[in-house]
Coordinates of C-alpha atoms and ligand atoms in Angstrom, one line a residue:
M28 CA 0.0 0.0 0.0
P29 CA 1.3 3.5 -0.8
I30 CA 1.8 5.9 2.1
R31 CA -1.2 8.4 2.2
I32 CA -2.8 10.9 4.4
L33 CA -5.9 9.5 6.1
P34 CA -9.3 11.1 5.5
N35 CA -10.4 13.5 8.4
E36 CA -13.3 11.3 9.4
L37 CA -11.0 8.3 9.9
I38 CA -8.5 10.5 11.8
D39 CA -11.3 11.5 14.1
Q40 CA -12.5 8.0 14.7
I41 CA -9.0 6.8 15.5
A42 CA -8.5 9.7 17.9
A43 CA -11.9 9.0 19.5
G44 CA -10.6 5.5 20.2
E45 CA -8.2 6.9 22.7
V46 CA -10.7 9.1 24.6
I47 CA -14.0 7.2 24.2
E48 CA -13.6 3.7 25.4
R49 CA -17.2 3.1 26.7
P50 CA -20.4 5.0 27.6
A51 CA -18.9 6.1 30.9
S52 CA -16.1 7.9 29.0
V53 CA -18.7 10.0 27.2
I54 CA -20.3 11.0 30.4
K55 CA -17.0 11.8 31.9
E56 CA -16.2 14.3 29.1
L57 CA -19.6 15.9 29.1
V58 CA -19.8 16.3 32.9
E59 CA -16.3 17.7 33.0
N60 CA -17.3 20.2 30.3
S61 CA -20.3 21.2 32.5
L62 CA -18.0 21.6 35.5
D63 CA -15.7 23.8 33.5
S64 CA -18.7 25.9 32.4
G65 CA -19.3 26.9 36.0
A66 CA -22.4 24.9 36.5
H67 CA -24.0 24.5 39.9
R68 CA -26.4 21.8 38.9
I69 CA -25.7 18.8 36.6
E70 CA -28.3 16.2 35.6
V71 CA -27.4 13.1 33.8
D72 CA -29.9 10.7 32.2
I73 CA -29.1 7.4 30.6
E74 CA -31.0 4.6 28.8
R75 CA -29.8 1.1 28.4
G76 CA -26.4 1.6 30.1
G77 CA -25.8 4.8 28.0
I78 CA -25.9 2.8 24.7
G79 CA -29.4 4.0 23.9
L80 CA -29.1 7.5 25.2
M81 CA -26.9 9.7 27.3
R82 CA -28.0 13.2 28.2
V83 CA -26.1 15.7 30.3
R84 CA -27.7 19.0 31.2
D85 CA -26.1 21.9 33.1
D86 CA -26.8 25.5 34.2
G87 CA -23.4 26.7 33.2
C88 CA -22.2 29.7 31.0
G89 CA -23.4 28.1 27.8
I90 CA -22.0 28.4 24.2
C91 CA -23.2 31.2 21.9
A92 CA -24.9 30.2 18.6
E93 CA -21.9 31.3 16.3
E94 CA -19.5 29.1 18.3
L95 CA -21.5 25.9 18.2
P96 CA -20.0 24.8 14.9
V97 CA -16.5 25.6 16.3
A98 CA -17.1 23.7 19.6
I99 CA -17.5 20.4 17.7
C100 CA -14.3 20.9 15.6
R101 CA -11.1 19.1 16.5
H102 CA -8.6 21.1 18.4
A103 CA -11.1 23.8 19.2
T104 CA -11.1 25.0 22.8
S105 CA -11.8 28.0 24.9
K106 CA -9.6 26.8 27.7
I107 CA -6.1 27.4 26.5
A108 CA -4.5 29.7 23.9
A109 CA -0.8 29.4 24.2
L110 CA 1.9 26.9 25.4
D111 CA 2.2 28.7 28.7
D112 CA -1.4 28.0 29.5
L113 CA -0.7 24.3 29.1
A114 CA 1.7 24.5 32.0
A115 CA -0.9 26.0 34.4
I116 CA -4.2 24.4 33.7
T117 CA -7.0 25.0 36.1
T118 CA -9.8 23.5 33.9
L119 CA -10.6 19.8 33.5
G120 CA -10.6 20.0 29.7
F121 CA -8.0 21.7 27.5
R122 CA -7.4 19.6 24.4
G123 CA -10.5 20.5 22.4
E124 CA -11.0 16.9 21.5
A125 CA -13.9 15.6 23.5
L126 CA -16.9 16.9 21.5
P127 CA -15.5 16.1 18.1
S128 CA -14.4 12.6 19.3
I129 CA -17.9 11.9 20.6
G130 CA -19.5 13.3 17.5
S131 CA -17.5 11.1 15.3
V132 CA -18.7 7.9 16.9
S133 CA -22.4 8.7 17.7
R134 CA -25.3 10.9 17.0
L135 CA -24.8 14.0 19.0
R136 CA -27.0 17.0 19.7
L137 CA -25.7 20.1 21.4
I138 CA -28.2 22.6 22.6
S139 CA -27.1 25.7 24.5
H140 CA -28.4 29.0 25.9
P141 CA -25.6 31.3 26.9
T142 CA -26.2 33.2 30.1
H143 CA -26.1 36.6 28.4
A144 CA -28.1 35.7 25.2
D145 CA -31.8 35.7 25.0
R146 CA -32.1 32.6 22.8
A147 CA -30.8 29.1 22.6
A148 CA -29.5 27.3 19.5
E149 CA -28.6 23.7 18.7
I150 CA -26.2 21.8 16.4
G151 CA -26.3 18.1 15.4
V152 CA -23.5 15.8 14.4
D153 CA -24.1 12.3 13.0
G154 CA -21.0 10.1 12.9
G155 CA -18.8 13.2 12.3
T156 CA -21.1 15.0 9.8
V157 CA -22.8 18.2 10.9
T158 CA -26.5 17.7 10.3
S159 CA -28.2 20.9 11.6
V160 CA -27.7 24.3 13.1
R161 CA -30.9 26.0 14.2
P162 CA -32.6 28.0 16.9
A163 CA -33.9 26.0 19.8
A164 CA -35.7 26.3 23.2
H165 CA -33.6 25.8 26.3
P166 CA -33.1 27.4 29.7
P167 CA -29.7 29.1 30.4
G168 CA -27.1 26.4 30.3
T169 CA -26.3 23.5 28.0
T170 CA -27.6 20.0 27.1
V171 CA -25.7 17.4 25.2
E172 CA -27.5 14.3 24.0
V173 CA -25.6 11.3 22.7
R174 CA -27.4 8.5 21.0
D175 CA -26.3 5.2 19.4
L176 CA -22.8 5.2 20.6
F177 CA -20.4 3.4 18.2
F178 CA -23.2 2.9 15.7
N179 CA -20.7 3.4 12.9
I180 CA -17.8 1.4 14.5
P181 CA -19.1 -2.2 14.9
A182 CA -15.7 -3.4 16.2
R183 CA -15.9 -1.0 19.1
R184 CA -19.5 -1.8 19.8
K185 CA -18.5 -5.4 20.5
F186 CA -16.4 -4.2 23.5
V187 CA -19.3 -2.6 25.2
R188 CA -20.7 -4.8 28.0
S189 CA -24.3 -5.4 29.0
P190 CA -26.4 -2.4 30.0
P191 CA -26.2 -3.2 33.8
T192 CA -22.4 -3.3 33.6
E193 CA -22.2 0.0 31.7
T194 CA -24.7 1.6 34.0
G195 CA -22.5 0.5 36.9
H196 CA -19.5 2.1 35.3
I197 CA -21.4 5.4 34.9
A198 CA -22.7 5.3 38.4
R199 CA -19.2 4.8 39.9
L200 CA -17.9 7.6 37.7
L201 CA -20.6 10.0 38.8
E202 CA -19.8 9.2 42.4
R203 CA -16.3 10.2 41.9
L204 CA -17.3 13.4 40.1
A205 CA -19.8 14.2 42.9
L206 CA -17.1 13.6 45.5
S207 CA -14.7 16.0 43.6
R208 CA -17.1 18.9 43.8
P209 CA -19.4 19.2 46.9
D210 CA -20.3 22.7 45.7
V211 CA -22.2 21.3 42.7
S212 CA -25.4 19.2 42.8
F213 CA -25.5 16.0 40.8
R214 CA -28.3 13.6 39.8
L215 CA -28.1 10.5 37.8
R216 CA -31.1 8.7 36.4
S217 CA -31.3 5.5 34.4
G218 CA -34.8 5.5 32.8
E219 CA -37.1 6.4 35.7
R220 CA -34.7 5.2 38.4
V221 CA -32.6 7.7 40.3
L222 CA -29.2 6.1 40.8
L223 CA -27.5 9.0 42.5
D224 CA -29.0 12.1 44.1
A225 CA -26.5 14.5 45.6
P226 CA -28.1 17.9 46.2
L227 CA -26.0 20.8 47.5
P228 CA -24.8 20.1 51.0
T229 CA -26.5 22.3 53.6
R230 CA -24.1 21.6 56.5
E231 CA -20.4 22.2 57.0
P232 CA -18.1 20.6 56.2
A233 CA -19.8 20.2 52.8
G234 CA -17.2 17.6 51.9
E235 CA -18.4 15.4 54.7
E236 CA -22.1 15.6 53.9
R237 CA -21.3 14.9 50.2
L238 CA -19.3 11.9 51.3
A239 CA -22.3 10.6 53.3
Q240 CA -24.6 11.3 50.3
V241 CA -22.4 9.3 47.9
L242 CA -20.7 6.6 50.0
G243 CA -23.3 6.2 52.8
K244 CA -23.8 7.6 56.3
E245 CA -22.4 4.5 57.9
L246 CA -18.9 5.3 56.7
V247 CA -18.7 8.7 58.4
P248 CA -18.1 7.7 62.1
S249 CA -15.1 5.6 61.1
L250 CA -13.4 8.5 59.3
I251 CA -10.7 10.9 60.5
A252 CA -10.4 14.3 58.9
V253 CA -7.1 15.2 57.3
D254 CA -6.0 18.8 56.7
H255 CA -2.3 19.3 56.2
A256 CA -0.5 21.9 54.2
S257 CA 3.1 22.6 53.4
G258 CA 4.1 25.4 51.1
P259 CA 2.2 25.3 47.9
V260 CA 0.8 21.8 48.6
Q261 CA -2.3 20.9 50.7
L262 CA -3.9 17.6 51.5
T263 CA -7.5 17.6 52.8
G264 CA -10.2 15.0 53.1
W265 CA -11.1 11.9 55.1
I266 CA -9.3 8.7 55.8
S267 CA -10.7 5.6 57.5
L268 CA -9.7 4.4 60.9
P269 CA -7.5 1.3 60.5
T270 CA -10.2 -0.7 62.3
A271 CA -12.6 0.1 59.5
S272 CA -10.4 -1.5 56.8
R273 CA -11.8 -3.2 53.8
A274 CA -11.1 -6.4 51.8
Q275 CA -11.0 -4.4 48.6
P276 CA -9.4 -1.1 47.7
D277 CA -12.8 0.0 46.4
Q278 CA -13.3 3.2 48.4
Q279 CA -10.1 5.0 47.6
Y280 CA -10.6 8.3 45.9
W281 CA -7.9 10.7 44.9
F282 CA -8.4 14.2 43.5
V283 CA -5.6 16.4 42.3
N284 CA -6.7 20.0 41.9
G285 CA -10.3 18.8 41.7
R286 CA -9.5 16.2 39.0
S287 CA -10.3 12.5 39.8
V288 CA -7.1 10.5 39.1
R289 CA -5.8 7.0 39.5
D290 CA -2.3 7.5 40.4
K291 CA 0.2 4.9 41.5
L292 CA 2.3 7.4 43.4
L293 CA -0.6 8.7 45.4
A294 CA -1.9 5.2 46.1
S295 CA 1.5 4.1 47.2
A296 CA 1.9 7.1 49.5
A297 CA -1.4 6.4 51.2
R298 CA -0.6 2.7 51.6
L299 CA 2.7 3.6 53.2
G300 CA 0.9 6.0 55.6
Y301 CA -1.1 3.1 56.8
R302 CA 1.7 0.6 56.9
D303 CA 1.9 0.5 60.6
V304 CA -1.8 -0.1 61.2
L305 CA -3.1 -2.2 58.4
Y306 CA -2.8 -5.9 58.0
H307 CA -1.3 -7.0 54.7
G308 CA -4.1 -7.5 52.2
R309 CA -6.5 -5.1 53.9
H310 CA -7.3 -1.7 52.4
A311 CA -8.1 1.7 53.8
A312 CA -11.0 3.8 52.6
Y313 CA -10.3 7.5 51.8
V314 CA -11.4 10.5 49.9
L315 CA -8.4 12.8 49.5
H316 CA -8.0 16.1 47.7
L317 CA -4.5 17.2 46.9
S318 CA -4.3 20.9 45.9
L319 CA -1.1 22.3 44.6
D320 CA 0.2 25.0 42.3
P321 CA -0.8 23.8 38.8
Q322 CA 2.7 24.5 37.6
L323 CA 3.8 21.6 39.8
V324 CA 1.7 19.0 38.1
D325 CA 1.4 17.9 34.4
V326 CA -2.2 16.9 33.6
N327 CA -1.5 16.2 30.0
A328 CA -0.1 12.8 30.7
H329 CA -2.9 10.4 29.7
P330 CA -5.4 10.3 26.8
A331 CA -8.4 10.3 29.1
K332 CA -6.6 12.5 31.7
L333 CA -6.8 9.8 34.3
E334 CA -3.2 10.1 35.3
V335 CA -1.0 13.0 36.2
R336 CA 2.7 13.5 36.5
F337 CA 4.2 15.5 39.4
R338 CA 7.2 17.7 38.9
D339 CA 8.6 16.4 42.1
G340 CA 7.0 13.1 42.7
H341 CA 9.3 12.2 45.6
Q342 CA 8.4 15.2 47.6
I343 CA 4.7 14.7 47.0
H344 CA 4.9 11.1 48.0
E345 CA 6.7 12.1 51.2
F346 CA 4.3 14.9 52.0
I347 CA 1.2 12.6 51.6
F348 CA 2.7 9.7 53.5
R349 CA 3.7 11.9 56.4
A350 CA 0.3 13.7 56.5
I351 CA -1.6 10.4 56.7
E352 CA 0.8 8.8 59.1
R353 CA 0.4 11.8 61.4
A354 CA -3.4 11.7 61.2
L355 CA -3.3 8.1 62.2
A356 CA -0.8 8.5 65.0
A357 CA -3.4 10.3 67.0
T358 CA -5.3 7.1 67.5
R359 CA -4.2 6.4 71.1
P360 CA -6.3 6.1 74.2
E361 CA -7.1 9.5 75.7
V362 CA -9.5 11.3 78.0
G363 CA -13.0 10.6 76.8
A364 CA -11.6 8.6 73.9
T365 CA -13.9 6.2 72.0
P366 CA -12.4 2.7 71.8
A367 CA -11.7 1.6 68.3
A368 CA -13.6 -1.6 69.0
S369 CA -16.8 0.3 69.6
A370 CA -17.3 0.9 65.9
Q371 CA -19.6 -2.1 66.2
P372 CA -22.0 -2.3 69.1
V373 CA -20.2 -4.1 71.9
L374 CA -23.3 -5.9 73.1
A375 CA -25.5 -7.4 70.5
G376 CA -29.1 -6.8 71.5
A377 CA -28.4 -4.3 74.2
A378 CA -29.4 -0.7 73.3
R379 CA -26.5 1.7 73.6
L380 CA -26.8 4.6 75.8
A381 CA -27.2 7.9 74.1
G382 CA -25.0 10.9 75.0
P383 CA -21.3 11.1 75.6
A384 CA -19.7 8.8 78.1
Q385 CA -19.2 10.4 81.5
A386 CA -16.0 12.3 81.2
W387 CA -13.5 11.7 83.9
S388 CA -11.9 14.6 85.5
R389 CA -8.2 14.5 85.2
P390 CA -5.6 11.7 84.8
G391 CA -3.3 11.4 87.8
P392 CA 0.4 11.3 87.0
V393 CA 1.1 7.9 85.6
S394 CA 3.7 7.0 88.3
G395 CA 1.2 7.7 91.0
V396 CA -1.5 5.6 89.6
L397 CA -1.0 2.4 91.4
P398 CA 0.4 3.0 94.9
L399 CA 1.4 -0.5 96.1
S400 CA 1.8 -1.4 99.7
A401 CA 5.2 -3.0 99.1
P402 CA 7.9 -0.8 97.8
R403 CA 7.6 -0.7 94.1
V404 CA 10.4 -2.5 92.3
D405 CA 8.4 -2.8 89.0
V406 CA 9.9 0.2 87.3
P407 CA 11.8 -1.9 84.8
S408 CA 8.4 -3.5 83.8
R409 CA 7.6 -0.2 82.2
D410 CA 10.2 -1.2 79.6
P411 CA 8.2 -3.2 77.1
W412 CA 11.1 -5.5 76.4
M413 CA 11.3 -6.5 80.1
L414 CA 7.7 -7.3 80.0
A415 CA 8.1 -9.4 76.9
Q416 CA 11.1 -11.2 78.4
A417 CA 9.5 -11.8 81.7
V418 CA 6.4 -13.2 80.1
R419 CA 8.4 -15.4 77.8
E420 CA 10.3 -16.9 80.7
N421 CA 7.0 -17.0 82.7
V422 CA 8.3 -15.1 85.7
P423 CA 6.6 -12.2 87.3
V424 CA 8.5 -9.0 86.6
S425 CA 8.3 -7.3 89.9
M426 CA 6.1 -8.9 92.5
P427 CA 6.4 -12.0 94.6
S428 CA 3.2 -14.0 94.1
G429 CA 2.1 -13.6 97.8
E430 CA 1.9 -9.9 97.5
E431 CA 0.1 -10.2 94.2
T432 CA -2.6 -12.1 95.9
A433 CA -2.9 -9.6 98.6
Q434 CA -3.0 -7.0 96.0
S435 CA -5.9 -8.4 94.1
S436 CA -8.0 -8.7 97.2
A437 CA -7.8 -4.9 97.7
S438 CA -10.5 -2.9 96.0
V439 CA -9.6 -0.7 93.2
E440 CA -10.5 2.3 95.2
E441 CA -8.2 1.2 97.9
R442 CA -5.5 0.6 95.4
I443 CA -5.7 4.0 93.7
G444 CA -6.0 5.5 97.2
R445 CA -9.3 7.2 96.9
D446 CA -13.0 6.6 96.3
D447 CA -14.2 9.9 95.0
G448 CA -15.1 8.7 91.5
A449 CA -13.3 9.6 88.4
A450 CA -10.3 11.5 89.8
G451 CA -7.1 9.5 89.8
Y452 CA -8.1 7.1 87.1
P453 CA -5.8 6.8 84.1
P454 CA -7.6 6.6 80.7
L455 CA -7.5 2.8 80.5
G456 CA -8.4 2.3 84.1
V457 CA -6.9 0.1 86.8
P458 CA -6.4 -3.6 86.1
L459 CA -8.6 -6.0 88.0
A460 CA -7.9 -9.4 86.5
Q461 CA -7.0 -11.4 83.4
L462 CA -9.6 -13.3 81.5
H463 CA -8.6 -16.7 80.0
G464 CA -5.1 -15.4 79.5
I465 CA -6.3 -13.3 76.6
Y466 CA -7.9 -10.2 78.0
I467 CA -7.1 -7.7 80.7
L468 CA -10.1 -6.4 82.6
A469 CA -9.7 -3.0 84.1
Q470 CA -12.0 -0.7 86.1
S471 CA -12.6 2.8 84.8
P472 CA -15.0 5.5 86.1
E473 CA -17.3 4.7 83.3
G474 CA -17.3 1.0 83.8
L475 CA -15.2 -1.9 82.5
I476 CA -12.3 -1.7 80.1
L477 CA -11.3 -4.8 78.1
V478 CA -7.8 -5.0 76.6
D479 CA -6.6 -7.6 74.1
M480 CA -3.2 -8.3 75.7
H481 CA -1.4 -9.5 72.6
A482 CA -2.7 -6.9 70.3
A483 CA -1.9 -4.1 72.7
H484 CA 1.6 -5.4 73.6
E485 CA 2.4 -5.8 69.9
R486 CA 1.7 -2.2 69.3
V487 CA 3.6 -1.0 72.3
L488 CA 6.7 -3.1 71.3
Y489 CA 6.5 -2.0 67.7
E490 CA 6.4 1.7 68.5
K491 CA 9.3 1.2 70.8
L492 CA 11.3 -0.7 68.2
K493 CA 10.8 2.1 65.8
A494 CA 11.8 4.7 68.3
D495 CA 15.0 2.7 69.1
R496 CA 15.9 2.3 65.5
G497 CA 19.0 4.3 64.7
A498 CA 20.5 3.6 68.0
G499 CA 23.0 1.3 66.2
P500 CA 22.8 -2.1 64.4
A501 CA 20.6 -4.8 65.8
A502 CA 22.2 -7.7 67.6
S503 CA 22.8 -10.4 65.1
Q504 CA 23.9 -14.0 64.7
L505 CA 26.2 -15.5 62.1
L506 CA 24.9 -18.6 60.5
L507 CA 27.2 -21.5 59.9
E508 CA 25.1 -22.7 57.1
P509 CA 23.5 -19.8 55.2
L510 CA 19.7 -19.9 54.7
V511 CA 18.6 -19.7 51.1
V512 CA 15.5 -17.8 50.1
T513 CA 14.0 -18.2 46.6
V514 CA 12.6 -15.0 45.1
K515 CA 11.7 -13.6 41.6
P516 CA 14.5 -11.9 39.7
H517 CA 13.1 -8.4 40.1
E518 CA 12.6 -9.0 43.8
L519 CA 16.2 -10.0 44.1
D520 CA 17.2 -6.7 42.5
A521 CA 15.0 -4.8 44.9
A522 CA 16.5 -6.7 47.8
L523 CA 20.0 -6.0 46.9
E524 CA 19.5 -2.3 46.2
D525 CA 20.2 -1.2 49.7
P526 CA 22.6 -3.4 51.7
V527 CA 23.0 -0.9 54.4
S528 CA 19.4 -1.1 55.6
W529 CA 19.7 -4.9 55.9
E530 CA 22.9 -4.6 57.8
R531 CA 21.4 -2.1 60.2
A532 CA 18.6 -4.5 60.9
G533 CA 21.1 -7.3 61.6
F534 CA 21.2 -9.1 58.3
E535 CA 24.0 -10.0 55.9
I536 CA 22.6 -11.1 52.6
D537 CA 23.9 -11.7 49.1
S538 CA 22.7 -13.3 45.9
V539 CA 23.7 -16.9 45.1
G540 CA 21.9 -17.2 41.7
P541 CA 19.4 -15.2 39.6
T542 CA 16.6 -16.1 42.0
S543 CA 18.3 -17.1 45.2
L544 CA 19.3 -15.0 48.1
A545 CA 21.6 -16.3 50.9
L546 CA 21.1 -15.1 54.5
R547 CA 24.5 -15.3 56.2
R548 CA 23.7 -13.3 59.3
I549 CA 20.3 -12.8 60.8
P550 CA 19.0 -10.6 63.7
A551 CA 19.5 -12.4 67.1
L552 CA 15.8 -11.9 67.9
L553 CA 14.8 -13.8 64.8
A554 CA 17.1 -16.8 65.3
N555 CA 15.3 -20.1 64.9
D556 CA 12.2 -18.5 63.9
R557 CA 10.4 -18.4 60.5
V558 CA 13.1 -16.0 59.4
T559 CA 13.0 -17.0 55.7
D560 CA 9.2 -16.3 55.5
I561 CA 9.7 -12.9 57.1
V562 CA 12.5 -12.1 54.7
K563 CA 10.5 -13.2 51.7
S564 CA 7.5 -11.1 52.6
V565 CA 9.8 -8.1 53.3
I566 CA 11.3 -8.5 49.8
E567 CA 8.0 -8.8 48.1
D568 CA 7.1 -5.5 49.7
L569 CA 10.3 -3.9 48.6
A570 CA 9.6 -4.9 45.0
R571 CA 6.1 -3.6 45.2
E572 CA 6.6 -0.1 46.6
D573 CA 7.8 1.2 43.2
G574 CA 11.2 2.1 44.5
L575 CA 9.7 4.8 46.7
H576 CA 10.4 4.9 50.4
H577 CA 10.9 1.2 50.5
L578 CA 13.7 1.3 52.9
D579 CA 11.5 3.0 55.5
A580 CA 8.6 0.7 54.8
A581 CA 10.6 -2.5 54.7
A582 CA 12.4 -1.7 57.9
D583 CA 9.1 -1.0 59.6
R584 CA 7.4 -4.0 58.2
F585 CA 10.3 -6.0 59.5
L586 CA 10.0 -4.4 62.9
G587 CA 6.3 -5.0 62.8
T588 CA 6.8 -8.7 62.2
L589 CA 9.3 -8.8 64.9
A590 CA 7.0 -7.1 67.4
C591 CA 4.2 -9.5 66.6
R592 CA 6.5 -12.4 67.2
T593 CA 7.9 -11.0 70.4
A594 CA 4.7 -9.8 72.0
I595 CA 3.2 -11.7 74.8
H596 CA 0.9 -14.4 73.5
A597 CA -2.3 -15.7 74.8
R598 CA -2.5 -17.8 77.9
R599 CA 0.3 -16.1 79.6
R600 CA -0.3 -15.2 83.2
L601 CA 0.3 -11.6 84.0
T602 CA 0.6 -10.1 87.4
L603 CA -1.4 -7.0 88.2
P604 CA 1.7 -4.7 88.1
E605 CA 2.5 -6.2 84.7
M606 CA -1.0 -5.5 83.5
D607 CA -0.8 -2.1 84.9
A608 CA 2.5 -1.5 83.1
L609 CA 1.0 -2.6 79.8
L610 CA -2.0 -0.3 80.2
R611 CA 0.2 2.7 81.1
Q612 CA 2.5 1.9 78.1
M613 CA -0.5 1.9 75.8
E614 CA -1.6 5.3 77.0
A615 CA 1.8 6.6 76.2
T616 CA 2.0 4.9 72.8
D617 CA 1.1 6.4 69.4
R618 CA -1.5 4.5 67.4
A619 CA -2.2 2.3 70.5
N620 CA -5.9 2.0 69.7
Q621 CA -5.2 -0.8 67.2
C622 CA -2.6 -3.4 66.8
N623 CA -0.2 -3.5 63.8
H624 CA -2.8 -5.4 61.8
G625 CA -5.5 -2.8 62.4
R626 CA -7.4 -4.8 65.0
P627 CA -8.7 -2.9 68.0
T628 CA -6.7 -3.3 71.1
W629 CA -9.3 -2.3 73.7
T630 CA -13.0 -1.6 74.2
R631 CA -15.2 -0.4 76.9
L632 CA -18.4 -1.6 78.6
T633 CA -20.0 1.3 80.4
L634 CA -22.0 0.9 83.6
G635 CA -25.0 1.9 81.6
E636 CA -24.5 -0.9 79.2
L637 CA -24.0 -3.4 82.0
D638 CA -27.1 -2.1 83.7
Q639 CA -29.1 -2.6 80.6
L640 CA -27.8 -6.1 80.2
F641 CA -29.2 -6.8 83.7
L642 CA -32.3 -4.7 83.2
R643 CA -31.3 -2.7 86.2
G644 CA -32.7 0.7 86.7
R645 CA -30.6 3.3 88.3
Ligands
LIG10 N1 -21.4 22.2 28.8 C1 -20.7 23.2 28.2 N2 -20.9 24.5 28.6 C2 -20.3 25.5 28.1 N3 -19.3 25.3 27.1 C3 -19.0 24.1 26.7 C4 -19.7 23.0 27.2 N4 -19.2 21.9 26.6 C5 -18.3 22.3 25.8 N5 -18.2 23.6 25.8 C6 -17.3 24.5 25.0 O1 -16.8 23.7 23.9 C7 -15.4 23.6 23.8 C8 -15.0 22.3 23.3 O2 -15.3 21.2 24.2 P1 -14.5 19.9 24.3 O3 -14.9 19.1 25.4 O4 -14.5 19.3 22.9 O5 -13.0 20.5 24.5 P2 -12.3 21.0 25.9 O6 -13.2 20.8 27.0 O7 -11.9 22.4 25.6 O8 -11.1 20.1 25.9 P3 -11.0 18.5 26.2 O9 -11.0 17.8 24.9 O10 -9.8 18.3 26.9 O11 -12.3 18.2 26.9 C9 -15.0 23.9 25.2 O12 -13.7 24.5 25.2 C10 -16.0 24.9 25.7 O13 -15.7 26.2 25.4
LIG11 MG1 -14.0 19.0 27.4

């Protein structure tokens, strides 16, 4: 075949292939145009998954009659005029491609009434051919109707799924758009059915009400607000408590300067922010808006504008990860704190008391919390390592057992040295007993506190390990016979990228083949354990984190595994001072409301809840 220039119509259809993949892509382009036009209200109607009809109506600035034929031309836009504009885009569209692309693969009708004109006009395009320009009746704003998508491209048509599937795509898309702009009202209808109704929020913060409209009210109590700024960059939005994690990453929304994006760098930064509090394979929910100087981000990086490129990706990654980590660090037991575990009602069937739990007046100084009759020698037990060791060897840390018995027979009021209610109680109360070697029961002014020993201790140890890091290389043990770990070639590369980190953690590693790694020295604390499994999962993480921050993450993952292995396990008998030490350590530990896997570490049964359980009036 000779080389030739393709006819315009074919050029348009090829170009449309990049932008218009399915009905939802059409809706995306049309709604983005509406948002760019300054609309406050956007209504979308579809029939048969958008294949029959898609109609988007807005109350924006409109297009004047003379410009209608231009709007549907390729490379025609009102949003940029020069190269410099491209570097600082504040609109969602800018390529001047959407309308001509849609018009070349469907039957399109564009009706518009510009705000300052007294009349409306319309234009029709049929598979790329203009069919009509004439006066029309329309309130101020614009309506675009698209029928018979891909009617002239049977090959494309075959890739369109069933109406319910396509409707689902459109609904998900509209949810994202609605989350991006709480200041605009959205409605989506499929035939007679309203699939999304998101009127203008009436309460502040508008973003939170919009979130409830779109994702459901149930989600809101398990969210933490994020608002963090640094120079020209700001992160705002909501992230889920680790205890509200999900099996799928299906509620993760990122917006960059109002544009919904799927971005690996952003997702990886968020994942890293949660690394201390989420179990592997669980996913956080979040709605996050990143705002930054448009000069710092290139939005012209993907045909459907679903991805962006940051000028300094590394800095953005660091900024986001720190912001999320900081927001999550605040989840430790405090005065009047709600236990993480109470996201679900503690007592099935028992009605929960309305109103805030009785606030307790003031925490006593931690050291004065448990005045013991015998001189206290349990100071070392405040070191989480001592606790771990004592428990492993099954010896009490500080108290002879006789005294312990005497201790438990004294009432809590006697033990804290007063009986005037809340004063003197620390946030997690005073330990009473251990239940089945799994839970610690403690008395607080509000009622009963239940602590999962292992989960709590794991968190305390982990935070301590992290704090201790940097104090020098970990104690290690040289192996006579190296342990060999089999990994994939790219994982091996990732593992060998930073030998110093491994050394600092107490490892000596080298490759002994394209897919084999030898461990010649391992941390003393991991000796005889499932060290190869741990190393393997650390390496998998390394390879997955896209080369960003993996040192930090891997080191922490490693410490997390270590903490889990070292923490007291179920069925270990603890003395009251040991229990007390653990509760006090929890109060002083960041993120202590959940273990490293995101499970809650404690919960509370109020006296009111207990009374209800026993049908006891007070
Ligand atoms: N709903 C609308 N309200 C007002 N003007 C509109 C509307 N839709 C389109 N326009 C006008 O038509 C022009 C062309 O729209 P089109 O979507 O093809 O390109 P664009 O939005 O500029 O760029 P992109 O291809 O990136 O979307 C826009 O620049 C805008 O001026
Ligand atoms: Mg557009």
